[in-house]
GROMACS .gro file of N, CA, C and O in nm:
model
  424
    1UNK      N    1   0.088  -0.132   0.007
    1UNK     CA    2   0.002  -0.007   0.013
    1UNK      C    3   0.096   0.125   0.004
    1UNK      O    4   0.208   0.143   0.063
    2UNK      N    5   0.059   0.231  -0.059
    2UNK     CA    6   0.141   0.356  -0.059
    2UNK      C    7   0.102   0.443   0.030
    2UNK      O    8  -0.017   0.438   0.086
    3UNK      N    9   0.185   0.554   0.029
    3UNK     CA   10   0.134   0.651   0.130
    3UNK      C   11  -0.002   0.701   0.112
    3UNK      O   12  -0.053   0.721   0.216
    4UNK      N   13   0.005   0.752   0.006
    4UNK     CA   14  -0.151   0.834  -0.018
    4UNK      C   15  -0.243   0.740   0.025
    4UNK      O   16  -0.363   0.742   0.089
    5UNK      N   17  -0.246   0.622  -0.035
    5UNK     CA   18  -0.326   0.490   0.021
    5UNK      C   19  -0.354   0.431   0.168
    5UNK      O   20  -0.462   0.462   0.190
    6UNK      N   21  -0.241   0.477   0.239
    6UNK     CA   22  -0.243   0.446   0.370
    6UNK      C   23  -0.315   0.556   0.439
    6UNK      O   24  -0.385   0.558   0.538
    7UNK      N   25  -0.279   0.741   0.384
    7UNK     CA   26  -0.359   0.817   0.439
    7UNK      C   27  -0.503   0.818   0.459
    7UNK      O   28  -0.572   0.856   0.516
    8UNK      N   29  -0.531   0.774   0.313
    8UNK     CA   30  -0.679   0.801   0.286
    8UNK      C   31  -0.727   0.669   0.363
    8UNK      O   32  -0.867   0.707   0.431
    9UNK      N   33  -0.717   0.570   0.439
    9UNK     CA   34  -0.764   0.446   0.481
    9UNK      C   35  -0.751   0.478   0.645
    9UNK      O   36  -0.844   0.435   0.683
   10UNK      N   37  -0.640   0.581   0.683
   10UNK     CA   38  -0.607   0.587   0.772
   10UNK      C   39  -0.752   0.699   0.817
   10UNK      O   40  -0.816   0.705   0.929
   11UNK      N   41  -0.765   0.787   0.720
   11UNK     CA   42  -0.858   0.913   0.734
   11UNK      C   43  -1.004   0.849   0.739
   11UNK      O   44  -1.091   0.874   0.819
   12UNK      N   45  -1.032   0.731   0.673
   12UNK     CA   46  -1.155   0.663   0.669
   12UNK      C   47  -1.200   0.614   0.783
   12UNK      O   48  -1.315   0.596   0.851
   13UNK      N   49  -1.081   0.541   0.878
   13UNK     CA   50  -1.093   0.478   1.002
   13UNK      C   51  -1.143   0.580   1.104
   13UNK      O   52  -1.215   0.569   1.175
   14UNK      N   53  -1.058   0.716   1.110
   14UNK     CA   54  -1.093   0.799   1.184
   14UNK      C   55  -1.220   0.850   1.189
   14UNK      O   56  -1.271   0.863   1.293
   15UNK      N   57  -1.267   0.851   1.052
   15UNK     CA   58  -1.420   0.934   1.035
   15UNK      C   59  -1.517   0.834   1.108
   15UNK      O   60  -1.601   0.859   1.156
   16UNK      N   61  -1.515   0.713   1.059
   16UNK     CA   62  -1.616   0.593   1.112
   16UNK      C   63  -1.558   0.593   1.260
   16UNK      O   64  -1.678   0.531   1.315
   17UNK      N   65  -1.479   0.623   1.337
   17UNK     CA   66  -1.451   0.617   1.479
   17UNK      C   67  -1.544   0.707   1.554
   17UNK      O   68  -1.594   0.694   1.661
   18UNK      N   69  -1.558   0.828   1.464
   18UNK     CA   70  -1.639   0.978   1.544
   18UNK      C   71  -1.798   0.949   1.479
   18UNK      O   72  -1.853   1.030   1.543
   19UNK      N   73  -1.827   0.837   1.399
   19UNK     CA   74  -1.961   0.820   1.365
   19UNK      C   75  -2.032   0.836   1.477
   19UNK      O   76  -2.148   0.921   1.507
   20UNK      N   77  -2.001   0.740   1.619
   20UNK     CA   78  -2.111   0.733   1.685
   20UNK      C   79  -2.135   0.875   1.795
   20UNK      O   80  -2.231   0.953   1.810
   21UNK      N   81  -1.999   0.962   1.796
   21UNK     CA   82  -2.021   1.107   1.869
   21UNK      C   83  -2.122   1.173   1.772
   21UNK      O   84  -2.164   1.294   1.822
   22UNK      N   85  -2.058   1.184   1.639
   22UNK     CA   86  -2.126   1.273   1.540
   22UNK      C   87  -2.260   1.238   1.561
   22UNK      O   88  -2.367   1.336   1.556
   23UNK      N   89  -2.329   1.110   1.546
   23UNK     CA   90  -2.490   1.095   1.575
   23UNK      C   91  -2.536   1.163   1.711
   23UNK      O   92  -2.644   1.177   1.709
   24UNK      N   93  -2.451   1.151   1.799
   24UNK     CA   94  -2.487   1.182   1.950
   24UNK      C   95  -2.514   1.341   1.914
   24UNK      O   96  -2.599   1.360   2.000
   25UNK      N   97  -2.465   1.415   1.859
   25UNK     CA   98  -2.467   1.544   1.850
   25UNK      C   99  -2.548   1.635   1.746
   25UNK      O  100  -2.606   1.715   1.747
   26UNK      N  101  -2.678   1.517   1.671
   26UNK     CA  102  -2.776   1.553   1.639
   26UNK      C  103  -2.863   1.584   1.718
   26UNK      O  104  -2.910   1.576   1.819
   27UNK      N  105  -2.976   1.681   1.658
   27UNK     CA  106  -3.085   1.768   1.743
   27UNK      C  107  -3.149   1.603   1.770
   27UNK      O  108  -3.178   1.557   1.706
   28UNK      N  109  -3.193   1.627   1.903
   28UNK     CA  110  -3.294   1.509   1.936
   28UNK      C  111  -3.240   1.382   1.964
   28UNK      O  112  -3.307   1.302   2.003
   29UNK      N  113  -3.145   1.394   1.974
   29UNK     CA  114  -3.069   1.233   2.015
   29UNK      C  115  -2.978   1.255   2.141
   29UNK      O  116  -2.947   1.359   2.171
   30UNK      N  117  -2.999   1.158   2.234
   30UNK     CA  118  -2.900   1.188   2.356
   30UNK      C  119  -2.939   1.293   2.415
   30UNK      O  120  -2.834   1.353   2.535
   31UNK      N  121  -3.070   1.364   2.457
   31UNK     CA  122  -3.093   1.510   2.469
   31UNK      C  123  -3.056   1.500   2.665
   31UNK      O  124  -3.038   1.606   2.716
   32UNK      N  125  -3.071   1.367   2.707
   32UNK     CA  126  -3.054   1.353   2.872
   32UNK      C  127  -2.907   1.372   2.905
   32UNK      O  128  -2.871   1.425   3.015
   33UNK      N  129  -2.842   1.360   2.812
   33UNK     CA  130  -2.700   1.309   2.815
   33UNK      C  131  -2.646   1.470   2.793
   33UNK      O  132  -2.544   1.518   2.910
   34UNK      N  133  -2.677   1.537   2.688
   34UNK     CA  134  -2.680   1.642   2.695
   34UNK      C  135  -2.699   1.765   2.812
   34UNK      O  136  -2.624   1.838   2.851
   35UNK      N  137  -2.821   1.715   2.848
   35UNK     CA  138  -2.865   1.848   2.965
   35UNK      C  139  -2.790   1.799   3.095
   35UNK      O  140  -2.743   1.914   3.164
   36UNK      N  141  -2.755   1.675   3.127
   36UNK     CA  142  -2.652   1.625   3.237
   36UNK      C  143  -2.525   1.704   3.226
   36UNK      O  144  -2.459   1.787   3.325
   37UNK      N  145  -2.499   1.694   3.083
   37UNK     CA  146  -2.318   1.786   3.081
   37UNK      C  147  -2.376   1.962   3.116
   37UNK      O  148  -2.265   1.994   3.169
   38UNK      N  149  -2.463   2.017   3.058
   38UNK     CA  150  -2.461   2.132   3.112
   38UNK      C  151  -2.539   2.145   3.224
   38UNK      O  152  -2.481   2.256   3.337
   39UNK      N  153  -2.562   2.082   3.300
   39UNK     CA  154  -2.577   2.031   3.445
   39UNK      C  155  -2.450   2.044   3.518
   39UNK      O  156  -2.482   2.123   3.633
   40UNK      N  157  -2.351   1.989   3.476
   40UNK     CA  158  -2.239   1.979   3.546
   40UNK      C  159  -2.172   2.111   3.518
   40UNK      O  160  -2.117   2.163   3.630
   41UNK      N  161  -2.179   2.166   3.403
   41UNK     CA  162  -2.136   2.266   3.413
   41UNK      C  163  -2.208   2.401   3.482
   41UNK      O  164  -2.117   2.521   3.533
   42UNK      N  165  -2.332   2.386   3.507
   42UNK     CA  166  -2.434   2.463   3.585
   42UNK      C  167  -2.374   2.492   3.700
   42UNK      O  168  -2.356   2.582   3.780
   43UNK      N  169  -2.352   2.362   3.800
   43UNK     CA  170  -2.292   2.360   3.914
   43UNK      C  171  -2.164   2.455   3.916
   43UNK      O  172  -2.120   2.495   4.025
   44UNK      N  173  -2.082   2.390   3.815
   44UNK     CA  174  -1.954   2.447   3.846
   44UNK      C  175  -1.924   2.600   3.797
   44UNK      O  176  -1.864   2.686   3.909
   45UNK      N  177  -2.009   2.643   3.740
   45UNK     CA  178  -2.097   2.792   3.772
   45UNK      C  179  -2.115   2.875   3.839
   45UNK      O  180  -2.097   2.995   3.871
   46UNK      N  181  -2.211   2.805   3.948
   46UNK     CA  182  -2.234   2.828   4.031
   46UNK      C  183  -2.164   2.875   4.157
   46UNK      O  184  -2.149   2.933   4.243
   47UNK      N  185  -2.071   2.760   4.160
   47UNK     CA  186  -1.950   2.721   4.279
   47UNK      C  187  -1.888   2.844   4.263
   47UNK      O  188  -1.823   2.912   4.327
   48UNK      N  189  -1.830   2.874   4.120
   48UNK     CA  190  -1.764   3.006   4.090
   48UNK      C  191  -1.810   3.137   4.096
   48UNK      O  192  -1.728   3.210   4.152
   49UNK      N  193  -1.934   3.133   4.102
   49UNK     CA  194  -2.000   3.240   4.099
   49UNK      C  195  -2.011   3.275   4.242
   49UNK      O  196  -1.974   3.437   4.322
   50UNK      N  197  -2.054   3.177   4.326
   50UNK     CA  198  -2.048   3.198   4.483
   50UNK      C  199  -1.937   3.247   4.547
   50UNK      O  200  -1.909   3.345   4.633
   51UNK      N  201  -1.811   3.168   4.509
   51UNK     CA  202  -1.696   3.225   4.545
   51UNK      C  203  -1.628   3.396   4.517
   51UNK      O  204  -1.607   3.429   4.586
   52UNK      N  205  -1.623   3.399   4.391
   52UNK     CA  206  -1.635   3.504   4.353
   52UNK      C  207  -1.682   3.653   4.398
   52UNK      O  208  -1.642   3.745   4.482
   53UNK      N  209  -1.796   3.616   4.433
   53UNK     CA  210  -1.913   3.696   4.504
   53UNK      C  211  -1.850   3.706   4.666
   53UNK      O  212  -1.859   3.839   4.697
   54UNK      N  213  -1.840   3.602   4.692
   54UNK     CA  214  -1.803   3.595   4.861
   54UNK      C  215  -1.657   3.695   4.875
   54UNK      O  216  -1.626   3.743   5.000
   55UNK      N  217  -1.566   3.604   4.786
   55UNK     CA  218  -1.438   3.689   4.807
   55UNK      C  219  -1.415   3.849   4.769
   55UNK      O  220  -1.389   3.918   4.848
   56UNK      N  221  -1.559   3.878   4.684
   56UNK     CA  222  -1.539   4.031   4.679
   56UNK      C  223  -1.597   4.127   4.797
   56UNK      O  224  -1.560   4.206   4.839
   57UNK      N  225  -1.705   4.069   4.856
   57UNK     CA  226  -1.773   4.101   4.987
   57UNK      C  227  -1.644   4.123   5.052
   57UNK      O  228  -1.661   4.206   5.150
   58UNK      N  229  -1.554   4.016   5.076
   58UNK     CA  230  -1.447   4.056   5.164
   58UNK      C  231  -1.365   4.133   5.141
   58UNK      O  232  -1.275   4.211   5.245
   59UNK      N  233  -1.280   4.108   5.021
   59UNK     CA  234  -1.164   4.213   4.949
   59UNK      C  235  -1.200   4.308   4.874
   59UNK      O  236  -1.117   4.413   4.868
   60UNK      N  237  -1.317   4.339   4.835
   60UNK     CA  238  -1.359   4.441   4.740
   60UNK      C  239  -1.268   4.455   4.629
   60UNK      O  240  -1.258   4.601   4.598
   61UNK      N  241  -1.208   4.383   4.565
   61UNK     CA  242  -1.142   4.399   4.442
   61UNK      C  243  -1.199   4.362   4.331
   61UNK      O  244  -1.302   4.305   4.313
   62UNK      N  245  -1.218   4.497   4.228
   62UNK     CA  246  -1.310   4.457   4.143
   62UNK      C  247  -1.330   4.368   4.020
   62UNK      O  248  -1.430   4.319   3.960
   63UNK      N  249  -1.201   4.310   4.021
   63UNK     CA  250  -1.216   4.200   3.939
   63UNK      C  251  -1.292   4.083   3.968
   63UNK      O  252  -1.334   4.002   3.885
   64UNK      N  253  -1.307   4.079   4.136
   64UNK     CA  254  -1.384   3.980   4.188
   64UNK      C  255  -1.516   4.038   4.126
   64UNK      O  256  -1.597   3.932   4.135
   65UNK      N  257  -1.569   4.120   4.128
   65UNK     CA  258  -1.686   4.151   4.100
   65UNK      C  259  -1.748   4.120   3.973
   65UNK      O  260  -1.852   4.085   3.931
   66UNK      N  261  -1.656   4.163   3.892
   66UNK     CA  262  -1.640   4.148   3.739
   66UNK      C  263  -1.659   3.992   3.698
   66UNK      O  264  -1.761   3.949   3.646
   67UNK      N  265  -1.585   3.895   3.795
   67UNK     CA  266  -1.580   3.729   3.770
   67UNK      C  267  -1.737   3.682   3.820
   67UNK      O  268  -1.824   3.618   3.756
   68UNK      N  269  -1.773   3.730   3.913
   68UNK     CA  270  -1.923   3.734   3.983
   68UNK      C  271  -2.027   3.747   3.874
   68UNK      O  272  -2.119   3.662   3.847
   69UNK      N  273  -1.998   3.884   3.818
   69UNK     CA  274  -2.122   3.894   3.718
   69UNK      C  275  -2.116   3.798   3.586
   69UNK      O  276  -2.209   3.756   3.571
   70UNK      N  277  -2.007   3.755   3.538
   70UNK     CA  278  -1.979   3.693   3.468
   70UNK      C  279  -2.011   3.517   3.468
   70UNK      O  280  -2.082   3.497   3.408
   71UNK      N  281  -2.000   3.482   3.593
   71UNK     CA  282  -2.006   3.355   3.657
   71UNK      C  283  -2.173   3.360   3.665
   71UNK      O  284  -2.218   3.247   3.604
   72UNK      N  285  -2.213   3.434   3.712
   72UNK     CA  286  -2.362   3.459   3.725
   72UNK      C  287  -2.432   3.476   3.589
   72UNK      O  288  -2.549   3.376   3.566
   73UNK      N  289  -2.408   3.522   3.491
   73UNK     CA  290  -2.446   3.537   3.370
   73UNK      C  291  -2.421   3.388   3.321
   73UNK      O  292  -2.522   3.353   3.224
   74UNK      N  293  -2.309   3.298   3.328
   74UNK     CA  294  -2.268   3.189   3.276
   74UNK      C  295  -2.403   3.093   3.328
   74UNK      O  296  -2.432   3.015   3.257
   75UNK      N  297  -2.427   3.119   3.462
   75UNK     CA  298  -2.523   3.004   3.523
   75UNK      C  299  -2.667   3.062   3.433
   75UNK      O  300  -2.712   2.940   3.405
   76UNK      N  301  -2.701   3.171   3.381
   76UNK     CA  302  -2.824   3.168   3.333
   76UNK      C  303  -2.830   3.104   3.200
   76UNK      O  304  -2.900   3.037   3.126
   77UNK      N  305  -2.677   3.117   3.100
   77UNK     CA  306  -2.699   3.045   3.016
   77UNK      C  307  -2.669   2.928   3.001
   77UNK      O  308  -2.746   2.831   2.903
   78UNK      N  309  -2.602   2.871   3.083
   78UNK     CA  310  -2.631   2.673   3.134
   78UNK      C  311  -2.767   2.662   3.169
   78UNK      O  312  -2.818   2.552   3.075
   79UNK      N  313  -2.831   2.742   3.240
   79UNK     CA  314  -2.997   2.726   3.266
   79UNK      C  315  -3.057   2.686   3.108
   79UNK      O  316  -3.159   2.631   3.092
   80UNK      N  317  -3.036   2.806   3.027
   80UNK     CA  318  -3.122   2.812   2.897
   80UNK      C  319  -3.094   2.660   2.823
   80UNK      O  320  -3.181   2.614   2.760
   81UNK      N  321  -2.962   2.624   2.840
   81UNK     CA  322  -2.946   2.473   2.784
   81UNK      C  323  -2.976   2.385   2.818
   81UNK      O  324  -3.045   2.295   2.737
   82UNK      N  325  -2.990   2.367   2.950
   82UNK     CA  326  -3.053   2.254   3.001
   82UNK      C  327  -3.199   2.264   2.965
   82UNK      O  328  -3.241   2.155   2.955
   83UNK      N  329  -3.264   2.353   3.022
   83UNK     CA  330  -3.416   2.366   2.979
   83UNK      C  331  -3.436   2.353   2.817
   83UNK      O  332  -3.520   2.257   2.762
   84UNK      N  333  -3.374   2.424   2.708
   84UNK     CA  334  -3.358   2.328   2.565
   84UNK      C  335  -3.362   2.204   2.572
   84UNK      O  336  -3.410   2.136   2.497
   85UNK      N  337  -3.236   2.156   2.620
   85UNK     CA  338  -3.252   2.001   2.589
   85UNK      C  339  -3.340   1.910   2.665
   85UNK      O  340  -3.400   1.788   2.633
   86UNK      N  341  -3.390   1.920   2.817
   86UNK     CA  342  -3.493   1.882   2.874
   86UNK      C  343  -3.658   1.897   2.789
   86UNK      O  344  -3.679   1.777   2.800
   87UNK      N  345  -3.682   1.998   2.721
   87UNK     CA  346  -3.790   2.025   2.611
   87UNK      C  347  -3.805   1.930   2.513
   87UNK      O  348  -3.889   1.901   2.464
   88UNK      N  349  -3.662   1.929   2.464
   88UNK     CA  350  -3.655   1.832   2.335
   88UNK      C  351  -3.647   1.688   2.396
   88UNK      O  352  -3.667   1.587   2.300
   89UNK      N  353  -3.672   1.609   2.510
   89UNK     CA  354  -3.678   1.497   2.556
   89UNK      C  355  -3.818   1.424   2.491
   89UNK      O  356  -3.910   1.511   2.541
   90UNK      N  357  -3.809   1.341   2.439
   90UNK     CA  358  -3.991   1.270   2.423
   90UNK      C  359  -4.028   1.247   2.568
   90UNK      O  360  -3.980   1.216   2.660
   91UNK      N  361  -4.163   1.273   2.552
   91UNK     CA  362  -4.259   1.241   2.657
   91UNK      C  363  -4.306   1.119   2.694
   91UNK      O  364  -4.355   1.071   2.575
   92UNK      N  365  -4.288   1.049   2.800
   92UNK     CA  366  -4.321   0.927   2.813
   92UNK      C  367  -4.474   0.930   2.795
   92UNK      O  368  -4.551   1.022   2.814
   93UNK      N  369  -4.562   0.795   2.771
   93UNK     CA  370  -4.668   0.780   2.734
   93UNK      C  371  -4.700   0.756   2.874
   93UNK      O  372  -4.682   0.665   2.970
   94UNK      N  373  -4.841   0.786   2.911
   94UNK     CA  374  -4.914   0.773   3.048
   94UNK      C  375  -4.934   0.621   3.055
   94UNK      O  376  -5.000   0.595   2.962
   95UNK      N  377  -4.915   0.596   3.169
   95UNK     CA  378  -4.955   0.433   3.195
   95UNK      C  379  -5.090   0.419   3.252
   95UNK      O  380  -5.114   0.474   3.377
   96UNK      N  381  -5.191   0.311   3.220
   96UNK     CA  382  -5.312   0.349   3.273
   96UNK      C  383  -5.307   0.266   3.416
   96UNK      O  384  -5.176   0.169   3.412
   97UNK      N  385  -5.357   0.337   3.547
   97UNK     CA  386  -5.350   0.237   3.659
   97UNK      C  387  -5.405   0.094   3.644
   97UNK      O  388  -5.489   0.071   3.553
   98UNK      N  389  -5.362   0.005   3.703
   98UNK     CA  390  -5.402  -0.163   3.680
   98UNK      C  391  -5.554  -0.150   3.716
   98UNK      O  392  -5.602  -0.080   3.841
   99UNK      N  393  -5.618  -0.242   3.685
   99UNK     CA  394  -5.751  -0.228   3.710
   99UNK      C  395  -5.768  -0.359   3.806
   99UNK      O  396  -5.700  -0.441   3.811
  100UNK      N  397  -5.831  -0.324   3.906
  100UNK     CA  398  -5.856  -0.437   4.039
  100UNK      C  399  -5.977  -0.526   4.009
  100UNK      O  400  -6.097  -0.482   4.034
  101UNK      N  401  -5.961  -0.639   3.931
  101UNK     CA  402  -6.081  -0.718   3.922
  101UNK      C  403  -6.116  -0.807   4.047
  101UNK      O  404  -6.204  -0.859   4.023
  102UNK      N  405  -6.045  -0.799   4.161
  102UNK     CA  406  -6.085  -0.875   4.270
  102UNK      C  407  -6.137  -0.775   4.383
  102UNK      O  408  -6.194  -0.811   4.482
  103UNK      N  409  -6.172  -0.633   4.314
  103UNK     CA  410  -6.247  -0.553   4.425
  103UNK      C  411  -6.376  -0.624   4.496
  103UNK      O  412  -6.437  -0.609   4.605
  104UNK      N  413  -6.454  -0.713   4.413
  104UNK     CA  414  -6.597  -0.712   4.445
  104UNK      C  415  -6.599  -0.908   4.466
  104UNK      O  416  -6.694  -0.955   4.482
  105UNK      N  417  -6.475  -0.950   4.509
  105UNK     CA  418  -6.467  -1.072   4.532
  105UNK      C  419  -6.511  -1.095   4.673
  105UNK      O  420  -6.491  -1.212   4.732
  106UNK      N  421  -6.484  -0.983   4.761
  106UNK     CA  422  -6.514  -1.022   4.915
  106UNK      C  423  -6.650  -1.030   4.938
  106UNK      O  424  -6.752  -1.089   4.939
   0.00000   0.00000   0.00000
């Protein structure tokens, strides 16, 4: 096999290896997983916002206030993503309660 043929074969293997990831990134696929990823980021941004706000209250350095505002905006941004992904999740069909056939047996 020549070098160009090897390169083409290698590119094809790499492309096929990323197919599952590519499919996951399609809209409507793996939405709970995507919401969970944004949930982790939401918690991280919350910790950063709280730390910077507390540090600003103690030290009154302007960069801490700016950081707290930026992290708070990031919280809103991540919340929007979480809501978007959860809204795209398919709704489960309602399950009818089991019928009690033994109610008049007594």
